[in-house]
Amino acid sequence: MSEQQNYEPRVVAFLCKWCSSAGSDLAGVSRIQYPPNATPITVPCTGAVSPMYILSAFNKGADGVLVSGCHIGDCHYIEGNFLARRKMQLIMQLLEFIGVEPNRFRMSWVSAAEGAKFAQVITDFVDDLKPLGPQEKLKKADRI
Amino acid sequence: MINIKDIRDTARDMLAKGEVRTVIGYRRGSRGMPAEPAFITSPEQADELIWDPTCYHNLSLYLVHDRKISAHLQKNSGLPIAIVAKGCDARSIVVLMQEHYFKREDVYIIGVSCEGTGVLDERKLASHLNGVQPTLAAFDGDDYVFTTAEGEKRLPAREVMADRCLECRIPFPKEHNLVFGDDKTGRQLAEPFAALTKFEEQGNSERWDIWSHHFDRCMRCFACRSVCPMCYCDECVVDSITFPVTQQTSAAEKADRVRWIERSAMRSENITYLMTRAMHLAGRCTDCGECDRACPVNIPIRMLNNKMEREAREKFGYEPGASIGGPSLVASFLDNDPGDFIR
Amino acid sequence: MSKKRTGVFVCHCGTNIAATVDVAKVAKEMAGEDSVAFTQEYVYMCSEPGQESVVQAIKDNKLDSVVVTCCSPNLHEKTFRDNAKRAGINNFTCEIANIREQCSWVHKDKAKGTEKAIKISRSVVRRVSRNQPLESIAVNVTRRAMVIGGGIAGIQAALDIANAGVEVVLVEKQATIGGRMLQLSETFPTLDCSQCVLSPKMVEVKRHPNVKLLTYSEVQELAGSVGNFRVKILKKPTFVDPDKCKLCDECTVVCPVVVPNEYELNLSARRAIYIPYAQAIPASFTLDEEACLGLNPVVCGKCKDVCEADAINYDMRPETVTEDVGAIVVATGFDLYDQANMPEMGGGKVEDVLDGLQFERLCSASGATGGHILRPSDHKEPKNVVFIQCVGSRDPAKHCAYCSKICCMYTAKHAQLYKHHVPDGRAYVFYIDIRSGGKGYEEFVQRTMEDNDTLYLRGRVSRLYRHNGKVRVLGTDTLSGQNVEIDADMVVLALAMVPSKGTTEIAKVLKIGRDKDGFLAEAHPKLRPVESVTGGIYLAGAAQAPKDIPETVSQAGAAAAKVIALLSQATLSRPPLIAKVRPSHCTGCGMCVDACPFLAIRLENGKAIVNEALCEGCGSCSATCLRAAIDVKNVTQLQIFEMIEACLA
Ligand SMILES: Cc1cc2nc3c(=O)[nH]c(=O)nc-3n(C[C@H](O)[C@H](O)[C@H](O)COP(=O)(O)OP(=O)(O)OC[C@H]3O[C@@H](n4cnc5c(N)ncnc54)[C@H](O)[C@@H]3O)c2cc1C
Ligand code: SF4
Ligand code: SF4
Ligand code: SF4
Ligand code: SF4
Ligand code: SF4
C-alpha cells in the first residue's frame, strides 16, 4: 500500500495551444496548485492529435494520457475538436476493449478562461491514476 | 441460387468483346478443397471459374495489386478489370473508390449474393469432419455439401459458416454492375456483433488476460496486413521497411521516418501495431474476414475491427462501404457525436 | 540533416521560476542534449541585458537555434524570435519552453518541479532540433473594416475607423442603430440626455462617405483570416424603401395589427409597420414581416395604399451580401438577465416590477409615457419606489457570479431621476455594496443619498409579491439586523448585464471564444483587452464585459486604433507553420481534404496539395492521414514523437 502511495503516475498531456494551454497558463497566473505529474505537450489543436501519439505515449511508458482542448463550438480552427472527439472516442473504446483501465486515458475541454478547471482536471486524473499503479500493459519492456 | 454458368458466360463474353482486361474470380485450388484466386485473361479460360463455399478470399486485394503494379510500371491500365465480389468484398471496393484508389469505371463488379449461406470457416469444419480431408465443397440450399474420401458429407451451412457471415447484415453486393443470386438481406442468422458482444461481457481484466495472450503470440508476420485490401499504403506507418523512395526523396526524409515501434515482436510493439491497424481500419474495414483467416497463429483480429465497426455504427451512424461519395469516418463528424466521455 | 547547434537559455524570472525550479540543474541537463551547443541561465532573460546576452551568445557560439525556458510563449515568444532574427538566424528555429505558468507557479516541491521543468525543456529542445528555418508568408491586406453591432460601441468604432480614411461596413441586427444607449433617458454621472449625445453620432454614421450601413442585417458566415476576411451577411427585407419614406406616419395609422413594442421594452405597443424611435437611423419605417397580416394586397395592403411616397414594397426579399474586409470589430452588446430566472423577484410575473431599462423608458421624454413616471398597472404616479441592486449579479450559486459593474451607478441615477420627476416620492435602494469607482461617480452616489433623500438599505430582498394593489418587498437590513417590509408602488430591478443573444450568436459564427460568463473573451486580460484570440477580430463594448458608456467608448476607440494600425500595413505576414505533403507517401485518399476545416487541400494527380494561403496549420489533416503523409511544419509527427519520448525519459 505504501508503495502505491509513493507511486507517482507519469502523464503526458496534449494541450491545444488556444484553449487548454492558455487555460494552464491561467492556472499558473492564478497560482492554483496541482500535482506535477503531467508534462504538457502543446499542439495546435486537439484535431492534430493523432491516435498514434496516444499509443506511442503508452508504449513509452506513460501511466496516463490526457488530451485537452477547446469546448465544442470554440475551436480556434472551427472543427478541429469535432474531429478529435470522434477519433478520441474510438481510441478510448479500443483501449478499454483490450482491457486497459478506462481511467488511463482522458479527454477534457478546458477553455482559456478555465484555469481552475485545468488544475482540477489534472488533480482528478492523477488521483484516479494512483490506485491503478504503473502502466505495464502497453509499455515497452526494458531491454534485457 | 447462383448458376456458375452465368458467371462463366459473363466472363467469356466480356473478354471476347474486349470490354475488360482481366476477370478476377475463383478457380479450383491446387491444394485440395479451397478455391484460389483466378486471373482470367482470355475467353477460353472462363470455364475455370467456380463458385463454392470456399470462395472466401476478398479479391479486391488484387485490384490494389494491379493498381500498384501499373503505378510502378508508370503505365495507364487502360481497360477495366472485372471482379467477382461478395457483399463484403464489394463494400471494400466501395471504400477503395471512396478513397480515390481507383475510379468506378475502372472496375466492373460481377456481384454474387451470399444468399445467406455465406462462406466456409475451415477451422469450424475441421471439428466436424474428424480428420477426414474434403476435396470439394458445394452450396446446396441451406447446406454445404462436402466430397470426402468417405463419401458425401452434408452439413447445415450455419454450423460451419464464418462468424462474420452469420452476423452479416447485408450479404449482398449493393454496388455492382451485374449481380447473381437473390438479395437475402434481412435473413439474419445471428445477431450482428454477436461474438463481440459475448466477448465484451467479460470484465476488464479478463479481456486483458485474453488479449495479452494473443498479443504475446503475434509474430508480426504482417500476413493480416498483406491480405487486407485496405492496407494498401505504400509504407505502413508502424513498419517502415517499405519506405517508398522516389527521385524526390531526400536523405533527411529517409533518416527522419518515425519509428513508432521497434522491429522485434515484443508484446508492447505487437499491441501498438495491432491497435494502430484497428484504428486505421475504423470505418474502412468491411469485415471480409481475411486478416483473421490469414493469421497463422489464430489471433482474433476480426474482433478488434468489429469493435471499431460497432462503435462507428452505434456512436456515429457510420457504415463502412455504404457510399462512394461520402467522407470517411475519421475525416468527418456530426454536431451531435457523443461527447459525454469528455470532462 | 546536419546536427543543430541549439542554445538553451534558462530564465530565473527573479524567483518566480527559481524558487521552485533548480534552474542550474535544468541548464546542466540541457547541456547534455545532443543538439545543444550552449546553455546559459539568467535572472531575467526578457530584460534588456538578458535579451542582449541571447543575441551575443547566438553570434559568439554560431548557434542556429534557440530554446528559451521561461514563461508562457504567449508572453515572450515574439520577443525571443525577434532576437533570433536580430542575431542573424531564422526566427522559427526559436521556441519557448514554458516552465513558469505550466510549472513553477503551480508546484511547490522543488525536486518535482525541477524534474518536470527538465522534461518540458528537453521536449522543446528535441522539437527544436528538428525545426526548419521558415519564412513568413506575405499576404495582401484588404483595406476595409467591418463593425458588427451598432450600439454606441459600434458607432464609435465605425466613426473612428472611417475618419482615418478606411472604408467600414457597419452591420446592425435591428432596424435602427443606437443600441441600448438609445433607450436610456439621462446618463450618469452628468445626467445629460442620452439621445442628445447619441443622435448626432448616428446621423454622422449615416452621412459619412466611408461608412456603409447595413441595418436589419445579420452576419451569417465568415471565411478567411486576418487581413482577408470574407463575410456573408443576410439583409432582411424591411419592405420600406428608406430613400422614399417621408416619415409621414400615415401607414401606422391604418395598420390594423398591434403588437408589443420591443424597443419600448413592451411598455407600449406598436403596429406591424413602425419606426423604432423618432431618432431612428436609417430614418425610415420598417414592416415587421411576422406581425403583418400577409404582405399581400388581397389580405390587407392598407399601408401600401396609404403611402403617398410609394415607399412600401411587398416584394422585397432577403438578400445576401458578401463583404471583403481586413479586420472586424465585434460590438454586439448586452441584454439584461432574464427575470424569469428569478422567482424570488417575481419571475417577471408581478405587475409594477420593472427592469432598469424599462425605468429608463419611463423617464425618457420619447418613451411611452412621454417622460412621466407612471406605473404600468394603473398609470398612476408611484409615490414610493424600491430599487433593488445586484439582482442576479454576484450570486455564483444561482445566477451570475460576476459584478455587473454599472448597476450601483444607474440605480443611483434612477433614484435621482425619480426624485426629479416625483419630488414628493420616496425612493429606497437595497444594495449589498456600493461600487462607485470612476471619475465623479462616488460624488454622484453621495448626491443621491444626501441631496435626493434616498434611503439606502444594505441587504438582500428575499421575496416580493402583490399585496393590496402594491408590491410587498420583504428584505433584511443587515446593518440594523432588522427585517424590512415595504409596500411599494413600483419596484425597479437592477438586473445583471449578460451578453446579448446576438453576442452569443456572433461568437458562434465568427468562432471567437467566450469567457465563462459568456462574454467575448479577450486575447489577454491585461495586455490585449480589445483583441479576440483570432487575429484581426477586435472587441468593444458591453459584449466583452459589463461596462458603462465612457468605458465602452474608450474601448471602441482602442479597437478602432488597432484596426487602423493593422490595415495601414501593405502586407501581413502569416505564420508559415502550415501543412506539407510527402507525395511519396500520399495515396490521394482525400481524407485530409474532407477533414480540413479551411478547405485548404485539394487532390491533384492523385496527390494532396495544400493551398498555402488558406492553411491555418491546425494539423487536423495530419492526425487524420493514416500514412503520416501530411505534417504541419515544425510540429511534425516525428517532432511530437520525440517530444513524447522526452517527456517519459
Ligand atoms: C438600465 C441601464 C442604465 C444605464 N445607464 C447608463 C448611464 O447612465 N451611463 C452610462 O455610461 N452607461 C449606462 N448604461 C450602460 C450602457 O447602456 C452601456 O454601456 C452601453 O449601451 C454599451 O454599448 P454597446 O454598444 O456595447 O452595447 P449595446 O448598446 O447593447 O449595443 C449593441 C448593438 O449591437 C446590436 N447587435 C447585437 N447582436 C448583433 C449581431 N449579432 N449582429 C449585428 N448587430 C447586433 C444590437 O442590436 C445593438 O444595437 C446603462 C445600462 C442599463 C442597463
Ligand atoms: S496478427 Fe497474425 S497475421 Fe497479423 S502480424 Fe500478427 S501473427 Fe501475423
Ligand atoms: S481488416 Fe481484415 S476483415 Fe477488415 S477489410 Fe481488412 S482483411 Fe478484411
Ligand atoms: S496498418 Fe495503417 S498504415 Fe499500416 S498498412 Fe494498414 S492502413 Fe496503412
Ligand atoms: S490523407 Fe494522407 S494519404 Fe490521404 S490524401 Fe491526404 S495526405 Fe494523402
Ligand atoms: S493544417 Fe491541414 S487541416 Fe489544418 S488548415 Fe492546414 S491543410 Fe487544413
PDB file of N, CA and C in Angstrom, chain C residues 147-202:
ATOM      1  N   VAL C 147     -17.666  46.549 -38.745  1.00  0.00           N
ATOM      2  CA  VAL C 147     -18.037  46.639 -37.343  1.00  0.00           C
ATOM      3  C   VAL C 147     -19.382  45.937 -37.203  1.00  0.00           C
ATOM      4  N   ILE C 148     -19.473  45.010 -36.267  1.00  0.00           N
ATOM      5  CA  ILE C 148     -20.727  44.282 -36.086  1.00  0.00           C
ATOM      6  C   ILE C 148     -21.379  44.746 -34.791  1.00  0.00           C
ATOM      7  N   GLY C 149     -22.579  45.282 -34.912  1.00  0.00           N
ATOM      8  CA  GLY C 149     -23.289  45.833 -33.753  1.00  0.00           C
ATOM      9  C   GLY C 149     -23.240  47.344 -33.805  1.00  0.00           C
ATOM     10  N   GLY C 150     -24.415  47.954 -33.815  1.00  0.00           N
ATOM     11  CA  GLY C 150     -24.481  49.403 -33.987  1.00  0.00           C
ATOM     12  C   GLY C 150     -24.912  50.132 -32.735  1.00  0.00           C
ATOM     13  N   GLY C 151     -24.484  49.656 -31.557  1.00  0.00           N
ATOM     14  CA  GLY C 151     -24.689  50.424 -30.334  1.00  0.00           C
ATOM     15  C   GLY C 151     -23.631  51.517 -30.276  1.00  0.00           C
ATOM     16  N   ILE C 152     -23.505  52.144 -29.114  1.00  0.00           N
ATOM     17  CA  ILE C 152     -22.530  53.218 -29.025  1.00  0.00           C
ATOM     18  C   ILE C 152     -21.123  52.697 -29.311  1.00  0.00           C
ATOM     19  N   ALA C 153     -20.844  51.477 -28.915  1.00  0.00           N
ATOM     20  CA  ALA C 153     -19.517  50.914 -29.172  1.00  0.00           C
ATOM     21  C   ALA C 153     -19.262  50.817 -30.667  1.00  0.00           C
ATOM     22  N   GLY C 154     -20.207  50.241 -31.368  1.00  0.00           N
ATOM     23  CA  GLY C 154     -20.048  50.056 -32.802  1.00  0.00           C
ATOM     24  C   GLY C 154     -20.009  51.378 -33.543  1.00  0.00           C
ATOM     25  N   ILE C 155     -20.871  52.301 -33.117  1.00  0.00           N
ATOM     26  CA  ILE C 155     -20.915  53.607 -33.775  1.00  0.00           C
ATOM     27  C   ILE C 155     -19.571  54.318 -33.625  1.00  0.00           C
ATOM     28  N   GLN C 156     -19.059  54.311 -32.404  1.00  0.00           N
ATOM     29  CA  GLN C 156     -17.796  54.997 -32.146  1.00  0.00           C
ATOM     30  C   GLN C 156     -16.664  54.355 -32.950  1.00  0.00           C
ATOM     31  N   ALA C 157     -16.600  53.039 -32.925  1.00  0.00           N
ATOM     32  CA  ALA C 157     -15.533  52.350 -33.644  1.00  0.00           C
ATOM     33  C   ALA C 157     -15.631  52.649 -35.132  1.00  0.00           C
ATOM     34  N   ALA C 158     -16.848  52.595 -35.666  1.00  0.00           N
ATOM     35  CA  ALA C 158     -17.029  52.822 -37.098  1.00  0.00           C
ATOM     36  C   ALA C 158     -16.588  54.230 -37.478  1.00  0.00           C
ATOM     37  N   LEU C 159     -16.978  55.218 -36.646  1.00  0.00           N
ATOM     38  CA  LEU C 159     -16.620  56.596 -36.976  1.00  0.00           C
ATOM     39  C   LEU C 159     -15.106  56.803 -36.889  1.00  0.00           C
ATOM     40  N   ASP C 160     -14.493  56.236 -35.861  1.00  0.00           N
ATOM     41  CA  ASP C 160     -13.045  56.408 -35.723  1.00  0.00           C
ATOM     42  C   ASP C 160     -12.309  55.799 -36.913  1.00  0.00           C
ATOM     43  N   ILE C 161     -12.765  54.632 -37.323  1.00  0.00           N
ATOM     44  CA  ILE C 161     -12.102  53.974 -38.463  1.00  0.00           C
ATOM     45  C   ILE C 161     -12.345  54.780 -39.732  1.00  0.00           C
ATOM     46  N   ALA C 162     -13.587  55.197 -39.917  1.00  0.00           N
ATOM     47  CA  ALA C 162     -13.934  55.945 -41.131  1.00  0.00           C
ATOM     48  C   ALA C 162     -13.161  57.257 -41.199  1.00  0.00           C
ATOM     49  N   ASN C 163     -13.005  57.889 -40.050  1.00  0.00           N
ATOM     50  CA  ASN C 163     -12.295  59.163 -40.039  1.00  0.00           C
ATOM     51  C   ASN C 163     -10.809  59.012 -40.352  1.00  0.00           C
ATOM     52  N   ALA C 164     -10.311  57.795 -40.214  1.00  0.00           N
ATOM     53  CA  ALA C 164      -8.915  57.564 -40.590  1.00  0.00           C
ATOM     54  C   ALA C 164      -8.799  57.258 -42.081  1.00  0.00           C
ATOM     55  N   GLY C 165      -9.919  57.377 -42.785  1.00  0.00           N
ATOM     56  CA  GLY C 165      -9.879  57.183 -44.229  1.00  0.00           C
ATOM     57  C   GLY C 165     -10.054  55.737 -44.657  1.00  0.00           C
ATOM     58  N   VAL C 166     -10.497  54.893 -43.748  1.00  0.00           N
ATOM     59  CA  VAL C 166     -10.690  53.489 -44.089  1.00  0.00           C
ATOM     60  C   VAL C 166     -12.188  53.224 -44.222  1.00  0.00           C
ATOM     61  N   GLU C 167     -12.536  52.566 -45.281  1.00  0.00           N
ATOM     62  CA  GLU C 167     -13.940  52.263 -45.503  1.00  0.00           C
ATOM     63  C   GLU C 167     -14.409  51.219 -44.482  1.00  0.00           C
ATOM     64  N   VAL C 168     -15.597  51.424 -43.929  1.00  0.00           N
ATOM     65  CA  VAL C 168     -16.060  50.495 -42.912  1.00  0.00           C
ATOM     66  C   VAL C 168     -17.522  50.119 -43.138  1.00  0.00           C
ATOM     67  N   VAL C 169     -17.808  48.842 -42.966  1.00  0.00           N
ATOM     68  CA  VAL C 169     -19.175  48.356 -43.093  1.00  0.00           C
ATOM     69  C   VAL C 169     -19.715  48.153 -41.679  1.00  0.00           C
ATOM     70  N   LEU C 170     -20.815  48.831 -41.362  1.00  0.00           N
ATOM     71  CA  LEU C 170     -21.407  48.681 -40.030  1.00  0.00           C
ATOM     72  C   LEU C 170     -22.663  47.822 -40.153  1.00  0.00           C
ATOM     73  N   VAL C 171     -22.646  46.695 -39.471  1.00  0.00           N
ATOM     74  CA  VAL C 171     -23.772  45.757 -39.575  1.00  0.00           C
ATOM     75  C   VAL C 171     -24.573  45.769 -38.277  1.00  0.00           C
ATOM     76  N   GLU C 172     -25.834  46.090 -38.371  1.00  0.00           N
ATOM     77  CA  GLU C 172     -26.699  46.127 -37.187  1.00  0.00           C
ATOM     78  C   GLU C 172     -27.897  45.208 -37.431  1.00  0.00           C
ATOM     79  N   LYS C 173     -28.199  44.475 -36.398  1.00  0.00           N
ATOM     80  CA  LYS C 173     -29.274  43.499 -36.473  1.00  0.00           C
ATOM     81  C   LYS C 173     -30.662  44.142 -36.475  1.00  0.00           C
ATOM     82  N   GLN C 174     -30.804  45.204 -35.689  1.00  0.00           N
ATOM     83  CA  GLN C 174     -32.113  45.848 -35.537  1.00  0.00           C
ATOM     84  C   GLN C 174     -32.390  46.807 -36.685  1.00  0.00           C
ATOM     85  N   ALA C 175     -33.584  47.361 -36.653  1.00  0.00           N
ATOM     86  CA  ALA C 175     -33.974  48.285 -37.710  1.00  0.00           C
ATOM     87  C   ALA C 175     -33.301  49.645 -37.558  1.00  0.00           C
ATOM     88  N   THR C 176     -32.719  49.907 -36.400  1.00  0.00           N
ATOM     89  CA  THR C 176     -32.006  51.174 -36.231  1.00  0.00           C
ATOM     90  C   THR C 176     -30.707  50.914 -35.488  1.00  0.00           C
ATOM     91  N   ILE C 177     -29.739  51.808 -35.713  1.00  0.00           N
ATOM     92  CA  ILE C 177     -28.549  51.739 -34.877  1.00  0.00           C
ATOM     93  C   ILE C 177     -28.847  52.493 -33.580  1.00  0.00           C
ATOM     94  N   GLY C 178     -27.930  52.454 -32.653  1.00  0.00           N
ATOM     95  CA  GLY C 178     -28.127  53.168 -31.391  1.00  0.00           C
ATOM     96  C   GLY C 178     -27.999  52.275 -30.179  1.00  0.00           C
ATOM     97  N   GLY C 179     -28.459  51.035 -30.342  1.00  0.00           N
ATOM     98  CA  GLY C 179     -28.314  50.069 -29.246  1.00  0.00           C
ATOM     99  C   GLY C 179     -29.041  50.498 -27.988  1.00  0.00           C
ATOM    100  N   ARG C 180     -28.537  50.028 -26.887  1.00  0.00           N
ATOM    101  CA  ARG C 180     -29.165  50.302 -25.600  1.00  0.00           C
ATOM    102  C   ARG C 180     -29.128  51.768 -25.238  1.00  0.00           C
ATOM    103  N   MET C 181     -28.094  52.451 -25.648  1.00  0.00           N
ATOM    104  CA  MET C 181     -27.936  53.836 -25.227  1.00  0.00           C
ATOM    105  C   MET C 181     -29.118  54.678 -25.706  1.00  0.00           C
ATOM    106  N   LEU C 182     -29.678  54.252 -26.832  1.00  0.00           N
ATOM    107  CA  LEU C 182     -30.813  54.991 -27.364  1.00  0.00           C
ATOM    108  C   LEU C 182     -32.045  54.816 -26.476  1.00  0.00           C
ATOM    109  N   GLN C 183     -32.013  53.801 -25.641  1.00  0.00           N
ATOM    110  CA  GLN C 183     -33.157  53.571 -24.756  1.00  0.00           C
ATOM    111  C   GLN C 183     -33.026  54.307 -23.432  1.00  0.00           C
ATOM    112  N   LEU C 184     -31.814  54.824 -23.175  1.00  0.00           N
ATOM    113  CA  LEU C 184     -31.599  55.475 -21.885  1.00  0.00           C
ATOM    114  C   LEU C 184     -32.160  56.885 -21.899  1.00  0.00           C
ATOM    115  N   SER C 185     -32.526  57.380 -20.734  1.00  0.00           N
ATOM    116  CA  SER C 185     -33.024  58.757 -20.684  1.00  0.00           C
ATOM    117  C   SER C 185     -31.856  59.710 -20.437  1.00  0.00           C
ATOM    118  N   GLU C 186     -31.444  59.838 -19.181  1.00  0.00           N
ATOM    119  CA  GLU C 186     -30.254  60.637 -18.885  1.00  0.00           C
ATOM    120  C   GLU C 186     -29.161  59.687 -18.414  1.00  0.00           C
ATOM    121  N   THR C 187     -27.921  60.150 -18.528  1.00  0.00           N
ATOM    122  CA  THR C 187     -26.832  59.229 -18.193  1.00  0.00           C
ATOM    123  C   THR C 187     -26.004  59.775 -17.046  1.00  0.00           C
ATOM    124  N   PHE C 188     -25.599  58.840 -16.181  1.00  0.00           N
ATOM    125  CA  PHE C 188     -24.706  59.222 -15.096  1.00  0.00           C
ATOM    126  C   PHE C 188     -23.334  59.494 -15.663  1.00  0.00           C
ATOM    127  N   PRO C 189     -22.464  60.208 -15.035  1.00  0.00           N
ATOM    128  CA  PRO C 189     -22.695  60.924 -13.785  1.00  0.00           C
ATOM    129  C   PRO C 189     -23.126  62.364 -14.024  1.00  0.00           C
ATOM    130  N   THR C 190     -23.344  62.724 -15.305  1.00  0.00           N
ATOM    131  CA  THR C 190     -23.619  64.135 -15.578  1.00  0.00           C
ATOM    132  C   THR C 190     -25.093  64.418 -15.780  1.00  0.00           C
ATOM    133  N   LEU C 191     -25.855  63.356 -15.913  1.00  0.00           N
ATOM    134  CA  LEU C 191     -27.278  63.469 -16.219  1.00  0.00           C
ATOM    135  C   LEU C 191     -27.544  64.254 -17.490  1.00  0.00           C
ATOM    136  N   ASP C 192     -26.684  64.044 -18.489  1.00  0.00           N
ATOM    137  CA  ASP C 192     -27.013  64.643 -19.780  1.00  0.00           C
ATOM    138  C   ASP C 192     -27.879  63.667 -20.561  1.00  0.00           C
ATOM    139  N   CYS C 193     -28.640  64.228 -21.462  1.00  0.00           N
ATOM    140  CA  CYS C 193     -29.632  63.435 -22.193  1.00  0.00           C
ATOM    141  C   CYS C 193     -28.927  62.476 -23.141  1.00  0.00           C
ATOM    142  N   SER C 194     -29.265  61.212 -22.976  1.00  0.00           N
ATOM    143  CA  SER C 194     -28.576  60.168 -23.724  1.00  0.00           C
ATOM    144  C   SER C 194     -28.755  60.345 -25.225  1.00  0.00           C
ATOM    145  N   GLN C 195     -30.010  60.562 -25.633  1.00  0.00           N
ATOM    146  CA  GLN C 195     -30.276  60.649 -27.062  1.00  0.00           C
ATOM    147  C   GLN C 195     -29.646  61.889 -27.677  1.00  0.00           C
ATOM    148  N   CYS C 196     -29.549  62.974 -26.847  1.00  0.00           N
ATOM    149  CA  CYS C 196     -28.972  64.205 -27.395  1.00  0.00           C
ATOM    150  C   CYS C 196     -27.502  64.026 -27.730  1.00  0.00           C
ATOM    151  N   VAL C 197     -26.792  63.182 -26.947  1.00  0.00           N
ATOM    152  CA  VAL C 197     -25.385  62.954 -27.289  1.00  0.00           C
ATOM    153  C   VAL C 197     -25.247  61.925 -28.385  1.00  0.00           C
ATOM    154  N   LEU C 198     -26.174  60.999 -28.418  1.00  0.00           N
ATOM    155  CA  LEU C 198     -26.031  59.883 -29.353  1.00  0.00           C
ATOM    156  C   LEU C 198     -26.502  60.238 -30.763  1.00  0.00           C
ATOM    157  N   SER C 199     -27.629  60.949 -30.853  1.00  0.00           N
ATOM    158  CA  SER C 199     -28.220  61.190 -32.173  1.00  0.00           C
ATOM    159  C   SER C 199     -27.254  61.801 -33.181  1.00  0.00           C
ATOM    160  N   PRO C 200     -26.493  62.833 -32.801  1.00  0.00           N
ATOM    161  CA  PRO C 200     -25.578  63.402 -33.793  1.00  0.00           C
ATOM    162  C   PRO C 200     -24.593  62.371 -34.341  1.00  0.00           C
ATOM    163  N   LYS C 201     -24.176  61.476 -33.472  1.00  0.00           N
ATOM    164  CA  LYS C 201     -23.238  60.444 -33.933  1.00  0.00           C
ATOM    165  C   LYS C 201     -23.923  59.489 -34.902  1.00  0.00           C
ATOM    166  N   MET C 202     -25.172  59.193 -34.623  1.00  0.00           N
ATOM    167  CA  MET C 202     -25.911  58.289 -35.509  1.00  0.00           C
ATOM    168  C   MET C 202     -26.065  58.911 -36.894  1.00  0.00           C
TER     169      MET C 202
END
